[in-house]
Coordinates of C-alpha atoms in Angstrom, one line a residue:
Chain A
X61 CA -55.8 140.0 -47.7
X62 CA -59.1 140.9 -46.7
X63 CA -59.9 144.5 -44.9
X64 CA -62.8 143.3 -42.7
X65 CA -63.3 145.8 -39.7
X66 CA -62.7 143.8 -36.7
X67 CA -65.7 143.0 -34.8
X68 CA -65.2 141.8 -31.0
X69 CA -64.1 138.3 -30.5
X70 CA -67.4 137.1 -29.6
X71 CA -68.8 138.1 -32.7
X72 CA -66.2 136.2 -34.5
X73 CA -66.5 133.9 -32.7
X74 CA -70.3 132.8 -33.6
X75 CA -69.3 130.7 -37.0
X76 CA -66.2 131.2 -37.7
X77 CA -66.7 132.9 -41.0
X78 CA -65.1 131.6 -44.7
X79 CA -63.1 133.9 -46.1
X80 CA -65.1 134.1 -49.6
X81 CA -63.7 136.0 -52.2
X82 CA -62.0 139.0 -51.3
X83 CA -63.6 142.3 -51.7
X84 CA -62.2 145.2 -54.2
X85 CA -59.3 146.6 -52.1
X86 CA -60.5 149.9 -50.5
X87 CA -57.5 152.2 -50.4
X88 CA -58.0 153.9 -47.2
X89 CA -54.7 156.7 -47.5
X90 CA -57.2 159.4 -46.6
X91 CA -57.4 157.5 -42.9
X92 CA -53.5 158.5 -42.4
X93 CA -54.4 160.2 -39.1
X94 CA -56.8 157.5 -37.6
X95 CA -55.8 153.4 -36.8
X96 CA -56.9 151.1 -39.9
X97 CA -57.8 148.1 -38.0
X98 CA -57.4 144.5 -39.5
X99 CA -57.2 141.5 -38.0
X100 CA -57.1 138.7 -40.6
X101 CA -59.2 135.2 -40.4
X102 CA -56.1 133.3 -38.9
X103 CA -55.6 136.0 -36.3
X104 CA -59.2 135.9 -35.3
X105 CA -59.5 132.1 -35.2
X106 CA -56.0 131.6 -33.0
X107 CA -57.6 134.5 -30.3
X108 CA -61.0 132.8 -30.5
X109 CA -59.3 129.5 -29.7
X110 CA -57.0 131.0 -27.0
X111 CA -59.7 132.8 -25.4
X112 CA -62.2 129.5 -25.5
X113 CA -59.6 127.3 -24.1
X114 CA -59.1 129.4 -21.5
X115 CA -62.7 129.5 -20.4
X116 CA -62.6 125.6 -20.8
X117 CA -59.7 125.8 -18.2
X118 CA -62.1 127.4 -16.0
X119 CA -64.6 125.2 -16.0
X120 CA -62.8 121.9 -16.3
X121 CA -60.4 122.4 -13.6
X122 CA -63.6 123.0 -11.3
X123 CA -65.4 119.8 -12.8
X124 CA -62.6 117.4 -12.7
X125 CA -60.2 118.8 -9.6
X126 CA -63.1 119.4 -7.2
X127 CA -60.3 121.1 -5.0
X128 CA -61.7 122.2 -1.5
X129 CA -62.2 125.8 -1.4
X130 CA -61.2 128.2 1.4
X131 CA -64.1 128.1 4.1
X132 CA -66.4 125.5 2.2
X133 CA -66.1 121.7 2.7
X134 CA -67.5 119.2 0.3
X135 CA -69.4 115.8 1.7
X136 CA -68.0 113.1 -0.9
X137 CA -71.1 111.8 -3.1
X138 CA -72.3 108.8 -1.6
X139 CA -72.0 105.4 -3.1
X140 CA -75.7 104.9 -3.0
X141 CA -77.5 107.4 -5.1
X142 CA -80.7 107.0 -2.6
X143 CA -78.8 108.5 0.5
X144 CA -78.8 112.2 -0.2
X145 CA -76.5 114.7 1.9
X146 CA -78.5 116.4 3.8
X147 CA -77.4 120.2 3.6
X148 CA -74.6 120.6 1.2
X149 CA -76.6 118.6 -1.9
X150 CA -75.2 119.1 -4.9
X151 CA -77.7 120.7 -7.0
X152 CA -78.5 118.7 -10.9
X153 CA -80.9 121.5 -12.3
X154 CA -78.7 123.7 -15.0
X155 CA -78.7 126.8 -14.1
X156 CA -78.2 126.2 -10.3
X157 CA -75.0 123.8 -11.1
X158 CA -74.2 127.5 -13.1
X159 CA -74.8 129.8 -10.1
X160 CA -72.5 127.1 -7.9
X161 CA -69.7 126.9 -10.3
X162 CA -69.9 130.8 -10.4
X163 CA -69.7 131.5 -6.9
X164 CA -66.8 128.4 -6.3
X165 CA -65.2 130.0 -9.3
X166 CA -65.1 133.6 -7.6
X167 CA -63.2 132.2 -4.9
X168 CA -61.0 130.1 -6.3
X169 CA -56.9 130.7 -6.6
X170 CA -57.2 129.5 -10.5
X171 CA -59.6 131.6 -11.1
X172 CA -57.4 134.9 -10.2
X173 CA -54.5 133.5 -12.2
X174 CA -56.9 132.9 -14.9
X175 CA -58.5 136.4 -15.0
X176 CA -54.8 137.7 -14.9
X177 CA -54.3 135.6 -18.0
X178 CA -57.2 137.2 -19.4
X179 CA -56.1 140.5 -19.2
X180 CA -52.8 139.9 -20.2
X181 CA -54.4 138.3 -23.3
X182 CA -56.0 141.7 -23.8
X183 CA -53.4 144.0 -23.3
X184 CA -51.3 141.8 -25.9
X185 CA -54.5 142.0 -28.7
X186 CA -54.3 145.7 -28.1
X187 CA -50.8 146.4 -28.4
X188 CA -50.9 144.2 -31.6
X189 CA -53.4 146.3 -33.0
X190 CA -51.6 149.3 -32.0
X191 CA -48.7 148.0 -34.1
X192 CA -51.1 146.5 -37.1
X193 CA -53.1 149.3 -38.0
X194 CA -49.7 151.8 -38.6
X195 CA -48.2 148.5 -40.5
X196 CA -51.1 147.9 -42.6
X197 CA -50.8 151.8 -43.5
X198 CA -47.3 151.3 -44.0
X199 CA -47.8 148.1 -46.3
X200 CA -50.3 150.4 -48.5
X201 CA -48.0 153.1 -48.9
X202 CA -45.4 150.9 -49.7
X203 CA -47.5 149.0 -52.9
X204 CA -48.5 152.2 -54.1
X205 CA -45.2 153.4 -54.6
X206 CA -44.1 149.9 -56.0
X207 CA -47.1 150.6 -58.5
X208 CA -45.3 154.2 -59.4
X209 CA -47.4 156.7 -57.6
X210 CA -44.6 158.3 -55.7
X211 CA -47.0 161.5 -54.6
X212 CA -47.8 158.9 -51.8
X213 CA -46.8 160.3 -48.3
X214 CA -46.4 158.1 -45.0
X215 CA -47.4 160.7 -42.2
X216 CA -44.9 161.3 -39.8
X217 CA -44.9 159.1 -36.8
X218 CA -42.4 158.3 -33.8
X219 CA -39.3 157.0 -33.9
X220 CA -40.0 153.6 -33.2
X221 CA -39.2 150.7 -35.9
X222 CA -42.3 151.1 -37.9
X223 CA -41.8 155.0 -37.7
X224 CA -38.6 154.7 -39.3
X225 CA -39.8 152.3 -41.8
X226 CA -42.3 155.5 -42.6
X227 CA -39.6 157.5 -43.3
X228 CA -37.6 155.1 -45.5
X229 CA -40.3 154.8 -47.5
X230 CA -40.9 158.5 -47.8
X231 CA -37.4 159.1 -48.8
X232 CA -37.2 156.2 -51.2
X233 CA -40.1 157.9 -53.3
X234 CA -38.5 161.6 -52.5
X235 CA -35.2 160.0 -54.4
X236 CA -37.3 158.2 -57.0
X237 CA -39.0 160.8 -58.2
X238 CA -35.8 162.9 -58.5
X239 CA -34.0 160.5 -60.4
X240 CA -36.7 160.5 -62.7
X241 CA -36.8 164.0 -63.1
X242 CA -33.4 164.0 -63.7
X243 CA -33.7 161.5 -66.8
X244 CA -36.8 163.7 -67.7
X245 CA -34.9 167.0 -67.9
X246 CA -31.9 165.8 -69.7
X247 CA -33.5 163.9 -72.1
X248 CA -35.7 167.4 -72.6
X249 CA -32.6 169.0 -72.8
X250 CA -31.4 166.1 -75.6
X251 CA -34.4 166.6 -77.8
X252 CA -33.4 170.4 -78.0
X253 CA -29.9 169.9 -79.0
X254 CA -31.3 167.3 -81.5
X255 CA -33.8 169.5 -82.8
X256 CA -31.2 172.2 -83.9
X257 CA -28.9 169.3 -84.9
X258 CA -31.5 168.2 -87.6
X259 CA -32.5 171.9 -88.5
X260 CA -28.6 172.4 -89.3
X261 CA -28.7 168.6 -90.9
X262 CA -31.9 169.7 -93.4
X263 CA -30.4 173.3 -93.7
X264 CA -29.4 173.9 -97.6
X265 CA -26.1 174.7 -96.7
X266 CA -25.0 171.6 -95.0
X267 CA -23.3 169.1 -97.5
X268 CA -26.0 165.6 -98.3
X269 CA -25.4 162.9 -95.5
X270 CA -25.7 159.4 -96.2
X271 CA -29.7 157.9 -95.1
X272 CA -27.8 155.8 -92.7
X273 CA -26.6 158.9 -90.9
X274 CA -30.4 160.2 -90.6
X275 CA -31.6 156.9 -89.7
X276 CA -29.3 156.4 -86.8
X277 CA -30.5 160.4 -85.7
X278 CA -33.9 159.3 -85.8
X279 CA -33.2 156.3 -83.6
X280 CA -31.1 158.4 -81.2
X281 CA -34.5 160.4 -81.4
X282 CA -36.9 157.7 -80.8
X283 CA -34.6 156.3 -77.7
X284 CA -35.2 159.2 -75.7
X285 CA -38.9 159.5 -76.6
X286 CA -38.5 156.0 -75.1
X287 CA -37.4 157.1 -71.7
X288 CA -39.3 159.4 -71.2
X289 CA -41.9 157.6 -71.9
X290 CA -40.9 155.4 -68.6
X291 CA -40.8 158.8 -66.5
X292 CA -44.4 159.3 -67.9
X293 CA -45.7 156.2 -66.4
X294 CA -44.9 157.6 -62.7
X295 CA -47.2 160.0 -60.8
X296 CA -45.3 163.1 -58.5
X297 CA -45.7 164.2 -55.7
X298 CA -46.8 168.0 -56.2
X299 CA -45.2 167.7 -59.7
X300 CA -47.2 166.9 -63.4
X301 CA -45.5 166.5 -66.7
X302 CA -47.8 169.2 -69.0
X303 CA -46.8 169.4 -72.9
X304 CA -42.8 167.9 -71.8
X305 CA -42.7 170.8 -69.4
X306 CA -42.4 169.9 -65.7
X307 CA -45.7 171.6 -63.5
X308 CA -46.3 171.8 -59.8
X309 CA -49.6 170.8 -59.0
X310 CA -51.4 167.6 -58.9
X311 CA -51.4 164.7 -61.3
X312 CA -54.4 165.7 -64.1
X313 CA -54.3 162.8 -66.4
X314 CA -56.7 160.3 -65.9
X315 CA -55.3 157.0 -65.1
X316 CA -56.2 153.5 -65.7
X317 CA -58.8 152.1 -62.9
X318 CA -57.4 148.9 -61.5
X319 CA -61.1 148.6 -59.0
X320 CA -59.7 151.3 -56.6
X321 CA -60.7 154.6 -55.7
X322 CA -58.8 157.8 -56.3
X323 CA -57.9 160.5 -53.6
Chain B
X84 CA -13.0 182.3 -52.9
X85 CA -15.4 179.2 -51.2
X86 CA -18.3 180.2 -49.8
X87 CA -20.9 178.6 -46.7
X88 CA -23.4 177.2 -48.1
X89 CA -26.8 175.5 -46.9
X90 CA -28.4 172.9 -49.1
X91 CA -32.1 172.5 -49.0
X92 CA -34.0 169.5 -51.1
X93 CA -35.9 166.8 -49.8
X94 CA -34.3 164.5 -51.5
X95 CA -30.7 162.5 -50.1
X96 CA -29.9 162.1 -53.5
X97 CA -29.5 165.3 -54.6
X98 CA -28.3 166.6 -51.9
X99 CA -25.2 164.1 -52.2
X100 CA -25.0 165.7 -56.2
X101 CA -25.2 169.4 -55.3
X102 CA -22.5 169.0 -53.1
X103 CA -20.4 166.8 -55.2
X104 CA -20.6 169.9 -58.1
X105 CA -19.8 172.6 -54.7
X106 CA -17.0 171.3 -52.9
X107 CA -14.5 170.7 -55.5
X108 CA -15.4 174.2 -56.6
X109 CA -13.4 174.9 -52.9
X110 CA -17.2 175.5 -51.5
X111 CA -17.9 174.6 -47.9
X112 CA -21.4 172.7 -47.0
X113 CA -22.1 174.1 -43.9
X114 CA -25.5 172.4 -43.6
X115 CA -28.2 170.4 -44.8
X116 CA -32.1 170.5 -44.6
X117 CA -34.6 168.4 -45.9
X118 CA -37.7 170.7 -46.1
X119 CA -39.2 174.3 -45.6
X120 CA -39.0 174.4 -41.8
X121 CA -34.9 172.6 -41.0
X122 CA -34.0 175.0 -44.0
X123 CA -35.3 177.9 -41.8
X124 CA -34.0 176.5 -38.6
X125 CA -30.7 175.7 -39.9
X126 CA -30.3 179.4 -41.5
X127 CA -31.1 181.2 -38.3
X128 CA -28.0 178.8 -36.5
X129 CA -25.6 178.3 -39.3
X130 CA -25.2 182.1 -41.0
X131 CA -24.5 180.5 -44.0
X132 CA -23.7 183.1 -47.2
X133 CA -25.9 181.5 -49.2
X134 CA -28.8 179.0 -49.7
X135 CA -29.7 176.2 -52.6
X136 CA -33.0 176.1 -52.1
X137 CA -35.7 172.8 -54.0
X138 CA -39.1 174.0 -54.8
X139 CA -41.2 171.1 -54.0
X140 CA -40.8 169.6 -51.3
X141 CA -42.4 167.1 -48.6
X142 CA -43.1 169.6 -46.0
X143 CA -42.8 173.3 -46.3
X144 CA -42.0 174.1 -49.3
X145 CA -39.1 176.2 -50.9
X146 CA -41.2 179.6 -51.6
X147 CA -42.7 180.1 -48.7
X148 CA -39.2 178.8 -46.7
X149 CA -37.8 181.5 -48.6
X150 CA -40.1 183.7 -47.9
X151 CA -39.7 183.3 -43.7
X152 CA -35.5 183.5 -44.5
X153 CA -35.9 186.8 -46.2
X154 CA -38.3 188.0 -43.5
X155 CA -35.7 187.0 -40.7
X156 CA -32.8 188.9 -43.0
X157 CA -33.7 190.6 -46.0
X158 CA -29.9 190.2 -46.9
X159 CA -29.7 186.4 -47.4
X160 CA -28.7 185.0 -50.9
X161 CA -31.2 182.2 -51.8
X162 CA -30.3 180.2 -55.1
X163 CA -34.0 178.2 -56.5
X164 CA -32.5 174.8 -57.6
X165 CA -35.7 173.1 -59.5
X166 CA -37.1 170.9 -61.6
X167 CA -40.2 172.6 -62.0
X168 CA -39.8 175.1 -65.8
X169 CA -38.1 177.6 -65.9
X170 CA -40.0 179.8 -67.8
X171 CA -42.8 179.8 -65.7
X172 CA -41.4 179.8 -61.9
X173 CA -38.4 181.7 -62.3
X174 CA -40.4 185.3 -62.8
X175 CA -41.9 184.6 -59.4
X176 CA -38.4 183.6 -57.7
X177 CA -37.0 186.6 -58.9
X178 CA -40.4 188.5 -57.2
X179 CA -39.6 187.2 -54.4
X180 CA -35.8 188.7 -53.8
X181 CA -33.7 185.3 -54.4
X182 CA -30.5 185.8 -56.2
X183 CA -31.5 183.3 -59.0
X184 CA -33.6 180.7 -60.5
X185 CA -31.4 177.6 -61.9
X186 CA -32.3 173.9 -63.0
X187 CA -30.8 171.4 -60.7
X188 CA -29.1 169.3 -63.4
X189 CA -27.2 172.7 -65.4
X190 CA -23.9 172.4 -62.9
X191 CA -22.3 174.6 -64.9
X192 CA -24.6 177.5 -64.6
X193 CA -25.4 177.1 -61.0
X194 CA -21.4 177.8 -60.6
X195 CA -21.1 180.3 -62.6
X196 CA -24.1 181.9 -60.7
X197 CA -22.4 181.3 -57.2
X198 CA -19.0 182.6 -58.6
X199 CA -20.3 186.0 -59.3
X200 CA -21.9 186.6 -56.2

């Protein structure tokens, strides 16, 4: 998806634009309190096309209907194109055949149920962007806790459905990261017990075991190295791992650049 | 003899597990707060005779909710339940006037901790 800041819909509308390749992904988290606005290429084409039919409405039904209007009266066009009507001529320059259509369109009934139309197609973009720019936050915050970093935090905000979707997602990472502590601290826990399990083991009081015996202790060893490692590949929130010993404070370790910027 | 008891961590998880290692001890979850400020909230309405309390936590966190509990009544019985190392955080729990400093996942000791109260 592309993050292009909207730009008003006749802007977009001037050549409607390729999409290209899309740009790095700029991860915008720190915007939390403000909208993010996106309206992607389909959105903008369908409002352009709404929006231009509607004006073609406009004009069209004026053209073709040639409805009487309230207090005006129109002498038909005359067979003979050398008889002109007198007063009422009907104007061929450009721009006056502009100014009449204006002032017919003013007074027109279509006109006023057009003009509601437009607004209502306004208030519709607005409230969809009111409801985009939380979701696209929400979307964010949801991939970056799919990608592990669970010190990602959806700000708090109504109770309506995308709210609560907030929330889920908050407590989903909340739950995540404890369960991964969990694993951390017992396998910490583990190592110890294994520790003084091999220091009695190599002790020269303890009888000779068989290599299979040590071999299976080091595997037992190497298998919780292995988990942990897993734990190691998340990021906390206000929690680090430092030397196997669980911090608060931020995530220190440098991590791999996938194109996006760090908070 | 069961006690009242108000369990603060953010997450529903571990909520669920404290109380599963309280109540068939005969202890009685009076309440339950997700962060710094319900925790404080819920004391002041709930009395309870003693507090789990998480460190970090989305929110206010479990220091300085401990902190405001102590300040409303320097008689209330605040058990840390963390992650976070031992060695390093439970000196300044202990500063602080809470009745102990336990990991979350050492059931045993957090019992034995309550029992002797």
């Amino acid at each position: 998806m592309t993050n292009m800041k909207f730009s008003t819909a006749k802007t977009a509308c001037h050549g409607f634009e390729k999409s290209g390749p899309p740009r790095s992904r700029r991860v915008q988290m720190k915007k939390a309190n403000g909208t993010f606005r996106v309206f992607d290429f389909r959105q903008r084409v369908l409002l352009c096309s709404v929006l231009a039919s509607v004006v073609m409405l406009y004009a069209g039904s004026v053209l073709i209907l040639e409805a009487p209007v309230v207090g005006h009266s129109y002498k038909q066009i005359p067979a003979t194109p050398a008889i002109q009507a007198p007063e009422s001529d009907r104007p061929h320059s450009g721009t006056a055949v502009t100014r009449v259509l204006f002032k017919q369109l003013q007074t027109r009934p279509i006109t006023i149920l057009g003009f509601i139309f437009v607004c209502f197609l306004t208030l519709s973009y607005l409230s969809m962007r009111r409801i985009s720019g939380p979701l696209h936050e929400l979307s964010e915050a949801a991939r970056r806790v799919a990608e592990g970093r669970l010190q990602v935090r959806v700000p708090a905000r109504g109770s309506d459905a995308v709210g609560k979707i907030g929330q889920a997602i908050n407590d989903l990472s909340t739950n995540l990261q404890e369960i991964l502590l969990h694993v951390w601290n017992h396998a910490e826990q583990d190592m110890v017990l294994l520790d003084r399990i091999a220091a009695a083991l190599h002790s020269e009081a303890a009888p000779r075991f068989s290599p299979e015996i040590i071999r299976n202790f080091e595997l037992v060893r190497q298998d919780i190295k292995n988990m942990q490692m897993m734990v190691e590949a998340f990021e906390y929130y206000d929690v680090r791992l430092d030397d196997d010993k669980v911090m608060a404070g931020k995530e220190s370790r440098p991590q791999p650049a996938k194109g996006e910027h760090h908070e | 003899m069961g006690k009242h008891i108000l369990i603060v961590d953010d997450s529903s998880i571990m909520r669920k597990m404290i109380r599963k290692t309280l109540e068939p001890e005969g202890h009685v979850i009076v309440g339950e707060a997700k962060n710094g400020e319900e925790a404080v909230a819920l004391y002041k309405s709930l009395q309870p005779d003693l507090v789990t309390m998480d460190i970090t936590m989305r929110g206010m966190d479990g220091f300085t909710a401990a902190r405001e509990i102590l300040h409303y009544d320097d008689g209330a019985r605040i058990l840390f339940l963390s992650n976070l190392n031992e060695e390093k955080y439970g000196e300044d729990a202990s500063q602080l006037g809470a009745i102990g400093y336990v990991n979350k996942h050492k059931s045993r000791e957090i019992l034995d901790l309550i029992e002797h109260q």
